[in-house]
CSV table of C-alpha atoms in Angstrom, one decimal:
chain,number,residue,atom,x,y,z
A,231,MET,CA,0.0,0.0,0.0
A,232,LYS,CA,1.2,3.5,-0.9
A,233,LEU,CA,0.9,6.9,0.8
A,234,GLY,CA,0.5,10.2,-1.0
A,235,ILE,CA,-0.6,13.8,-0.2
A,236,PHE,CA,-3.2,15.6,-2.2
A,237,MET,CA,-2.9,19.4,-2.4
A,238,GLN,CA,-5.8,21.4,-3.8
A,239,PRO,CA,-4.1,23.5,-2.2
A,240,LEU,CA,-6.6,25.6,-0.3
A,241,HIS,CA,-5.2,28.6,1.6
A,242,LEU,CA,-7.6,30.7,3.7
A,243,SER,CA,-5.2,32.8,5.8
A,244,GLY,CA,-5.1,35.7,3.3
A,245,ALA,CA,-1.3,35.3,2.9
A,246,PRO,CA,0.3,36.8,-0.2
A,247,TYR,CA,0.8,34.5,-3.2
A,248,HIS,CA,4.5,34.0,-2.7
A,249,ALA,CA,4.0,32.9,0.9
A,250,MET,CA,1.3,30.4,-0.1
A,251,TYR,CA,3.7,28.9,-2.7
A,252,ASP,CA,6.5,28.8,-0.1
A,253,MET,CA,4.3,26.8,2.3
A,254,ASP,CA,3.3,24.4,-0.5
A,255,ILE,CA,6.9,23.8,-1.5
A,256,ALA,CA,7.9,23.3,2.1
A,257,CYS,CA,5.1,20.7,2.5
A,258,ALA,CA,6.2,18.9,-0.6
A,259,ILE,CA,9.9,18.7,0.5
A,260,HIS,CA,8.8,17.4,3.9
A,261,ALA,CA,6.5,14.7,2.3
A,262,ASP,CA,9.5,13.5,0.3
A,263,LYS,CA,11.7,13.5,3.4
A,264,VAL,CA,9.4,11.5,5.7
A,265,GLY,CA,8.6,8.9,3.1
A,266,TYR,CA,5.5,9.8,1.1
A,267,ASP,CA,5.3,8.0,-2.2
A,268,GLU,CA,3.3,10.6,-4.2
A,269,LEU,CA,2.3,14.3,-4.3
A,270,TRP,CA,-0.7,15.4,-6.2
A,271,MET,CA,-1.1,19.1,-7.1
A,272,GLY,CA,-4.3,20.8,-8.3
A,273,GLU,CA,-4.6,23.8,-10.5
A,274,HIS,CA,-7.2,26.6,-10.7
A,275,THR,CA,-6.8,29.7,-12.9
A,276,SER,CA,-9.3,32.0,-11.2
A,277,GLN,CA,-9.5,31.3,-7.5
A,278,ARG,CA,-7.2,33.2,-5.1
A,279,THR,CA,-7.7,30.7,-2.3
A,280,GLU,CA,-6.4,27.9,-4.5
A,281,PRO,CA,-3.5,29.8,-5.9
A,282,VAL,CA,-1.7,27.2,-8.1
A,283,THR,CA,-2.6,28.1,-11.7
A,284,ASN,CA,-0.4,25.6,-13.4
A,285,ALA,CA,0.3,22.3,-11.7
A,286,LEU,CA,3.2,21.3,-14.0
A,287,GLN,CA,4.9,24.6,-13.5
A,288,PHE,CA,4.7,24.2,-9.8
A,289,LEU,CA,5.8,20.6,-9.8
A,290,SER,CA,8.8,21.4,-12.0
A,291,THR,CA,10.2,23.5,-9.1
A,292,LEU,CA,10.2,20.3,-6.9
A,293,ILE,CA,12.2,18.1,-9.3
A,294,PRO,CA,15.6,19.2,-7.9
A,295,LEU,CA,14.3,19.7,-4.4
A,296,THR,CA,13.0,16.1,-3.9
A,297,GLU,CA,14.5,12.7,-4.4
A,298,ARG,CA,12.0,9.9,-4.7
A,299,ILE,CA,8.4,11.2,-4.4
A,300,LYS,CA,6.3,11.0,-7.6
A,301,LEU,CA,5.1,14.3,-8.8
A,302,CYS,CA,1.5,14.1,-10.0
A,303,THR,CA,-1.0,16.6,-11.5
A,304,GLY,CA,-4.2,16.6,-9.6
A,305,VAL,CA,-5.5,17.4,-12.1
A,306,LEU,CA,-4.9,19.0,-15.5
A,307,ASN,CA,-8.4,20.4,-16.5
A,308,LEU,CA,-8.3,19.3,-20.1
A,309,PRO,CA,-11.4,21.2,-21.4
A,310,HIS,CA,-9.5,24.4,-20.7
A,311,HIS,CA,-6.3,23.4,-22.6
A,312,HIS,CA,-5.2,22.8,-26.1
A,313,PRO,CA,-4.1,19.1,-26.4
A,314,ALA,CA,-0.9,19.9,-28.2
A,315,ARG,CA,0.2,22.2,-25.4
A,316,ILE,CA,-0.5,19.5,-22.8
A,317,ALA,CA,1.1,16.8,-24.9
A,318,ALA,CA,4.3,18.8,-25.2
A,319,ASP,CA,4.4,20.1,-21.6
A,320,ALA,CA,3.6,16.7,-20.1
A,321,ALA,CA,6.3,14.9,-22.2
A,322,MET,CA,8.8,17.6,-21.3
A,323,PHE,CA,8.0,17.2,-17.6
A,324,ASP,CA,8.2,13.4,-17.8
A,325,HIS,CA,11.8,13.7,-19.1
A,326,MET,CA,12.8,16.4,-16.6
A,327,SER,CA,11.5,14.3,-13.7
A,328,LYS,CA,13.0,11.0,-15.2
A,329,GLY,CA,9.6,9.4,-15.0
A,330,ARG,CA,8.6,10.6,-11.5
A,331,PHE,CA,5.3,11.6,-13.0
A,332,ILE,CA,1.6,10.5,-13.0
A,333,MET,CA,-0.6,12.5,-15.3
A,334,GLY,CA,-3.8,13.4,-13.5
A,335,ILE,CA,-6.5,14.8,-15.8
A,336,GLY,CA,-10.0,15.9,-15.3
A,337,PRO,CA,-13.0,17.7,-16.8
A,338,GLY,CA,-12.7,20.9,-14.6
A,339,GLY,CA,-15.0,21.9,-11.9
A,340,LEU,CA,-14.5,25.6,-11.0
A,341,ALA,CA,-17.3,27.7,-12.6
A,342,SER,CA,-15.1,30.8,-13.0
A,343,ASP,CA,-12.5,28.8,-14.9
A,344,PHE,CA,-15.2,27.7,-17.4
A,345,GLU,CA,-16.2,31.4,-17.8
A,346,VAL,CA,-12.6,32.7,-18.3
A,347,TYR,CA,-11.8,30.0,-20.9
A,348,LYS,CA,-15.3,30.1,-22.4
A,349,SER,CA,-15.4,26.3,-22.1
A,350,ASP,CA,-18.7,24.4,-22.3
A,351,HIS,CA,-19.4,23.0,-18.9
A,352,LYS,CA,-22.1,20.6,-20.3
A,353,ALA,CA,-19.6,19.1,-22.7
A,354,SER,CA,-16.7,18.8,-20.2
A,355,GLY,CA,-16.8,15.0,-20.0
A,356,ALA,CA,-16.7,14.6,-23.7
A,357,MET,CA,-14.0,17.3,-24.0
A,358,LEU,CA,-11.9,15.5,-21.4
A,359,ALA,CA,-12.1,12.2,-23.4
A,360,SER,CA,-11.5,13.9,-26.7
A,361,CYS,CA,-8.5,15.9,-25.5
A,362,TYR,CA,-6.7,13.0,-24.0
A,363,GLN,CA,-7.4,10.9,-27.1
A,364,MET,CA,-5.7,13.6,-29.1
A,365,ILE,CA,-2.7,13.8,-26.7
A,366,ARG,CA,-2.2,10.0,-27.1
A,367,ALA,CA,-2.5,10.4,-30.9
A,368,ILE,CA,0.2,13.1,-30.9
A,369,TRP,CA,2.5,10.9,-28.8
A,370,ASN,CA,1.8,7.9,-31.0
A,371,THR,CA,2.2,9.5,-34.4
A,372,ASP,CA,5.2,10.8,-36.4
A,373,ALA,CA,4.7,14.0,-38.3
A,374,PRO,CA,3.5,14.8,-40.9
A,375,TYR,CA,0.0,14.2,-39.6
A,376,ASP,CA,-3.6,15.5,-39.6
A,377,LEU,CA,-5.3,14.3,-36.5
A,378,LYS,CA,-9.0,14.6,-35.5
A,379,THR,CA,-11.0,13.6,-32.5
A,380,ALA,CA,-14.5,14.5,-31.5
A,381,HIS,CA,-13.7,18.0,-30.3
A,382,HIS,CA,-10.1,18.6,-31.5
A,383,GLU,CA,-8.0,18.9,-34.7
A,384,VAL,CA,-4.2,19.0,-34.7
A,385,SER,CA,-2.1,19.0,-37.8
A,386,ILE,CA,1.6,19.3,-38.7
A,387,LYS,CA,1.8,18.5,-42.3
A,388,ASN,CA,3.2,21.4,-44.3
A,389,THR,CA,6.1,22.6,-42.2
A,390,VAL,CA,7.9,19.4,-41.3
A,391,HIS,CA,11.7,19.3,-41.9
A,392,GLU,CA,12.7,16.1,-40.1
A,393,ASP,CA,16.5,16.6,-40.7
A,394,LEU,CA,16.3,19.9,-38.8
A,395,GLY,CA,13.9,18.6,-36.1
A,396,VAL,CA,11.2,21.0,-37.2
A,397,GLY,CA,7.7,19.9,-36.8
A,398,LEU,CA,8.6,17.1,-34.3
A,399,MET,CA,7.0,17.1,-30.9
A,400,PRO,CA,8.4,15.5,-27.8
A,401,VAL,CA,7.2,12.1,-26.6
A,402,PRO,CA,7.3,11.0,-22.9
A,403,TYR,CA,10.2,9.5,-21.0
A,404,GLN,CA,8.1,6.6,-19.7
A,405,ASN,CA,7.4,3.8,-22.2
A,406,PRO,CA,4.9,4.0,-23.6
A,407,PHE,CA,3.2,6.8,-21.6
A,408,PRO,CA,2.8,8.1,-18.1
A,409,ARG,CA,0.1,6.5,-16.0
A,410,VAL,CA,-3.1,8.5,-16.2
A,411,ALA,CA,-5.5,9.2,-13.3
A,412,THR,CA,-8.7,11.2,-12.7
A,413,SER,CA,-10.7,12.3,-9.7
A,414,ALA,CA,-14.2,11.6,-8.6
A,415,MET,CA,-16.5,13.4,-6.2
A,416,SER,CA,-20.2,12.6,-7.0
A,417,ASN,CA,-22.1,9.5,-6.1
A,418,PHE,CA,-21.5,6.8,-8.7
A,419,SER,CA,-19.4,9.2,-10.6
A,420,SER,CA,-19.5,9.2,-14.4
A,421,THR,CA,-15.8,10.3,-14.3
A,422,ALA,CA,-14.9,7.2,-12.3
A,423,LYS,CA,-16.8,5.0,-14.8
A,424,LEU,CA,-14.9,6.7,-17.6
A,425,ALA,CA,-11.6,6.0,-15.8
A,426,GLY,CA,-12.5,2.3,-15.5
A,427,ALA,CA,-13.3,2.1,-19.2
A,428,ASN,CA,-10.0,3.6,-20.1
A,429,ASP,CA,-7.9,1.8,-17.5
A,430,TRP,CA,-7.0,5.0,-15.8
A,431,ASP,CA,-6.5,5.3,-12.0
A,432,VAL,CA,-9.2,7.0,-10.0
A,433,ILE,CA,-9.0,9.3,-6.9
A,434,SER,CA,-11.9,9.7,-4.5
A,435,ALA,CA,-12.2,13.1,-3.0
A,436,ASN,CA,-11.5,13.7,0.7
A,437,PHE,CA,-14.8,15.6,1.2
A,438,ASN,CA,-16.8,12.5,0.3
A,439,LEU,CA,-18.8,10.3,2.7
A,440,ALA,CA,-17.7,6.7,3.0
A,441,SER,CA,-20.8,5.6,1.0
A,442,THR,CA,-19.9,7.9,-1.9
A,443,VAL,CA,-16.3,6.7,-1.9
A,444,ALA,CA,-17.6,3.1,-2.1
A,445,SER,CA,-19.8,4.0,-5.0
A,446,HIS,CA,-16.7,5.3,-6.9
A,447,TRP,CA,-15.3,1.8,-7.0
A,448,GLN,CA,-18.6,0.4,-8.2
A,449,ALA,CA,-18.7,2.9,-11.0
A,450,TYR,CA,-15.1,2.3,-11.8
A,451,THR,CA,-15.7,-1.4,-12.0
A,452,ASP,CA,-18.8,-1.0,-14.1
A,453,GLY,CA,-16.8,1.1,-16.6
A,454,ALA,CA,-13.8,-1.3,-16.6
A,455,LEU,CA,-15.9,-4.5,-17.2
A,456,SER,CA,-17.9,-2.8,-20.0
A,457,ALA,CA,-14.6,-2.2,-21.8
A,458,GLY,CA,-13.1,-5.6,-21.1
A,459,VAL,CA,-10.7,-4.2,-18.5
A,460,LYS,CA,-9.8,-6.0,-15.3
A,461,PRO,CA,-10.3,-3.4,-12.5
A,462,ASP,CA,-7.4,-3.3,-10.0
A,463,ARG,CA,-8.0,-1.9,-6.6
A,464,ARG,CA,-4.3,-0.9,-6.4
A,465,ASN,CA,-5.2,1.8,-9.0
A,466,TRP,CA,-7.7,3.3,-6.6
A,467,ARG,CA,-6.6,6.3,-4.5
A,468,VAL,CA,-8.7,7.5,-1.6
A,469,ALA,CA,-8.1,11.0,-0.2
A,470,ARG,CA,-9.0,11.8,3.5
A,471,SER,CA,-8.4,14.6,5.9
A,472,VAL,CA,-6.0,13.1,8.4
A,473,PHE,CA,-4.4,14.7,11.5
A,474,VAL,CA,-2.1,12.6,13.7
A,475,ALA,CA,-0.7,13.8,17.0
A,476,ASP,CA,1.6,12.3,19.5
A,477,SER,CA,-1.3,11.9,22.0
A,478,GLN,CA,-5.0,11.9,21.8
A,479,ALA,CA,-5.0,14.8,24.2
A,480,GLU,CA,-2.9,16.8,21.8
A,481,ALA,CA,-5.2,16.0,18.9
A,482,ASP,CA,-8.3,16.9,20.9
A,483,GLU,CA,-6.7,20.2,21.9
A,484,TYR,CA,-6.0,21.1,18.3
A,485,LEU,CA,-9.5,20.2,17.2
A,486,ALA,CA,-10.9,22.4,20.0
A,487,ARG,CA,-9.3,25.5,18.5
A,488,GLU,CA,-12.1,27.5,17.0
A,489,THR,CA,-10.2,28.3,13.8
A,490,ASN,CA,-8.1,25.2,13.3
A,491,ALA,CA,-7.2,24.4,9.7
A,492,LEU,CA,-9.7,21.5,9.4
A,493,ALA,CA,-12.6,23.7,10.6
A,494,THR,CA,-11.8,26.6,8.3
A,495,TYR,CA,-11.3,24.2,5.4
A,496,PHE,CA,-14.7,22.5,5.8
A,497,ASP,CA,-16.4,25.9,6.5
A,498,PHE,CA,-15.1,27.1,3.1
A,499,MET,CA,-16.0,23.9,1.3
A,500,VAL,CA,-19.6,23.8,2.8
A,501,THR,CA,-20.1,27.5,2.0
A,502,HIS,CA,-18.8,27.1,-1.6
A,503,LEU,CA,-20.6,23.9,-2.5
A,504,LYS,CA,-23.9,25.2,-0.9
A,505,ALA,CA,-23.6,28.3,-3.1
A,506,ILE,CA,-23.5,26.3,-6.3
A,507,GLY,CA,-26.3,24.0,-5.2
A,508,TYR,CA,-24.1,21.0,-4.4
A,509,ALA,CA,-24.7,20.6,-0.6
A,510,SER,CA,-26.0,17.1,-1.3
A,511,ILE,CA,-22.5,15.8,-1.6
A,512,PHE,CA,-22.1,16.2,2.2
A,513,LYS,CA,-25.5,14.6,3.2
A,514,SER,CA,-25.5,11.3,5.1
A,515,ARG,CA,-29.3,10.9,5.0
A,516,PRO,CA,-31.9,11.5,2.3
A,517,ASP,CA,-33.9,13.7,4.6
A,518,MET,CA,-30.9,15.8,5.8
A,519,THR,CA,-31.4,19.5,5.4
A,520,ASP,CA,-28.9,22.0,4.1
A,521,ASP,CA,-28.8,23.6,7.5
A,522,GLU,CA,-27.6,20.3,9.0
A,523,VAL,CA,-24.6,20.4,6.7
A,524,ASN,CA,-22.2,22.2,8.9
A,525,ILE,CA,-18.6,22.1,10.1
A,526,GLU,CA,-19.3,19.7,13.0
A,527,HIS,CA,-21.0,17.3,10.6
A,528,CYS,CA,-18.2,17.3,8.1
A,529,ILE,CA,-15.5,16.9,10.8
A,530,ARG,CA,-17.4,14.0,12.3
A,531,GLU,CA,-17.9,12.2,8.9
A,532,MET,CA,-14.9,13.2,6.9
A,533,VAL,CA,-12.0,13.9,9.3
A,534,ILE,CA,-9.7,11.2,10.8
A,535,ALA,CA,-7.8,12.6,13.8
A,536,GLY,CA,-6.2,11.4,16.9
A,537,ASP,CA,-3.0,9.6,18.0
A,538,ALA,CA,-1.5,7.0,15.7
A,539,ASN,CA,-3.4,4.1,17.3
A,540,SER,CA,-6.7,5.9,17.0
A,541,VAL,CA,-6.0,7.0,13.4
A,542,VAL,CA,-5.2,3.4,12.3
A,543,GLU,CA,-8.4,2.2,13.9
A,544,GLN,CA,-10.5,4.9,12.2
A,545,LEU,CA,-8.9,4.2,8.8
A,546,VAL,CA,-9.5,0.4,9.2
A,547,ALA,CA,-13.1,1.1,10.1
A,548,PHE,CA,-13.4,3.5,7.1
A,549,SER,CA,-12.0,0.9,4.7
A,550,GLU,CA,-14.5,-1.7,6.0
A,551,LYS,CA,-17.2,0.6,4.6
A,552,THR,CA,-15.4,1.3,1.3
A,553,GLY,CA,-13.5,-1.8,0.6
A,554,PRO,CA,-9.7,-1.9,0.3
A,555,PHE,CA,-7.8,0.6,-1.8
A,556,GLY,CA,-4.2,0.8,-3.0
A,557,THR,CA,-3.2,4.3,-1.9
A,558,LEU,CA,-4.1,6.6,0.9
A,559,LEU,CA,-3.9,10.3,0.0
A,560,THR,CA,-3.8,12.6,3.0
A,561,THR,CA,-5.1,16.0,2.2
A,562,PHE,CA,-3.0,19.1,2.7
A,563,HIS,CA,-4.5,21.6,5.1
A,564,GLU,CA,-3.0,25.0,5.6
A,565,TRP,CA,-0.2,24.9,8.2
A,566,ASP,CA,-1.8,27.1,10.9
A,567,ASP,CA,0.5,25.3,13.3
A,568,GLU,CA,3.5,24.2,11.3
A,569,PRO,CA,5.2,22.0,13.8
A,570,LEU,CA,2.0,20.0,14.5
A,571,TRP,CA,1.3,19.5,10.8
A,572,ARG,CA,4.9,18.5,10.0
A,573,ARG,CA,4.7,16.0,12.9
A,574,SER,CA,1.3,14.7,11.7
A,575,MET,CA,2.9,13.9,8.3
A,576,GLU,CA,5.8,12.2,10.0
A,577,LEU,CA,3.6,10.1,12.2
A,578,THR,CA,1.4,9.2,9.3
A,579,ALA,CA,4.3,7.9,7.3
A,580,LYS,CA,6.2,6.2,10.1
A,581,GLN,CA,3.6,4.9,12.5
A,582,VAL,CA,0.2,4.8,10.7
A,583,MET,CA,1.1,3.5,7.3
A,584,PRO,CA,3.1,0.4,8.2
A,585,ARG,CA,0.1,-0.9,10.3
A,586,LEU,CA,-2.5,0.2,7.8
A,587,SER,CA,-0.6,-1.5,5.0
A,588,GLU,CA,-0.3,-4.7,7.1
A,589,TYR,CA,-4.0,-4.7,7.5
A,590,MET,CA,-4.9,-3.7,3.9
A,591,GLU,CA,-2.5,-5.9,1.9
A,592,PRO,CA,-4.1,-9.3,2.5
A,593,ARG,CA,-7.5,-7.8,1.9
A,594,LEU,CA,-6.4,-6.2,-1.3
A,595,ALA,CA,-5.1,-9.6,-2.5
A,596,ASP,CA,-8.3,-11.4,-1.4
A,597,LYS,CA,-10.6,-8.9,-3.1
A,598,GLN,CA,-8.5,-9.0,-6.3
A,599,GLN,CA,-8.7,-12.8,-6.4
A,600,VAL,CA,-12.5,-12.7,-6.0
A,601,GLU,CA,-13.1,-9.9,-8.4
A,602,TYR,CA,-10.8,-11.2,-11.1
A,603,ALA,CA,-12.6,-14.6,-10.9
A,604,GLN,CA,-15.9,-12.9,-11.8
C-alpha cells in the first residue's frame, strides 16, 4: 500500500501568493523527506484561495528539491487546454523528472475557470475524453499528420523538416506513456466510470462520505468491465483529511481550537458547495437539510484525527465501509500550526502506514482474487 498527499491546495489565511507557494513547497519537500510516495497538485486559474494556476509549472520546481516522491498533476483540467500544449508540456515534464510523473487529468469543476476560458461545462466530460485521445494520438504519431478527435483537430503536415527537427513534438520519457488518473466526487461518478473504461487510475475526494467513496469503486468497476478491462484496486486512491498527533489529548486540543485548519477548510467547502447547489455531496441521510450540513457534521464524517493508534483504527473502520484501496492520500490543510502538521505527516508515514498496510495488503489480495474470478 502506498501513501500520498493531495494538495488542492486551499489557503484561507489571506497570505500573499509567494507565501502560499512557499508553504506548498515546504510541505512537498517534507513529504519526500518523511517517506510519502506521491504528491498530487491541483490547478485553478481563477481562485485566489487555490492559488496554483499551473500544476506542471509548480511541480517542476520540486524536481531538484525532492529525491523519490512521484510528482502528479491533480488534475490538468483538459477542457481548458489545447491538447498539443499539454502533450508537449507533459512529455517535457516526464523527461525532466525522469519518469517521476503520474498524469492526473479531469473535466474541470471551477465555474469561474469555465467562464474565463469560455469552455462548455455541459460538454466537459466529452472534451476530457477527446483531449486525452488527441494527446495520445500526438505521442503515437510521427509527423506529418492531420489528427482529428470528436472535439479537436491537430495537424503538422506542411512545415515538417525532419532533418532539422522542425515539426517534431516530444514524446514521454516513460514507455509507452505516463500512467493516467482522474478524480471523482459525485455519487456513482461518471468520471470514475470513464476512468475504469480507459484503464486510468481513480482518486476519491476527501470531502466524500464513505458511502460515496464506495460508489466510486462500483462505478469504476462497471466502466472497466464494460470495456473488457480488469479493475485493479491498487489503482484506486482515496483521499482523506488526516491529522495525527503524539497523543489523543494533543489531537483533541488542536480540534478544540475554533479556527483550526480543518474547521476553516470545511467551513469554506460547505459554503462554496452550498452556493453552487451542491450541498447534497455532504449529506449522510436522504432527509438531511442544508442547515444540518455544517462544520461539525463534516469533521465527524470526513476527518480522521487522533493519536497513531486511533487513526489506524479509524482508517480500518473506514476501509471496511469502502472496501480496500491501494493508496491513501492525506489532504494538505494549511499549516496554521506548522510543527504540528509536520509532525502529523511524519507520524502518518512512520507509524500509521506500516500498520494500515499490514491490515490492507491481504484484503487487497483477497478482493482482487474474488473480483478477477468474476
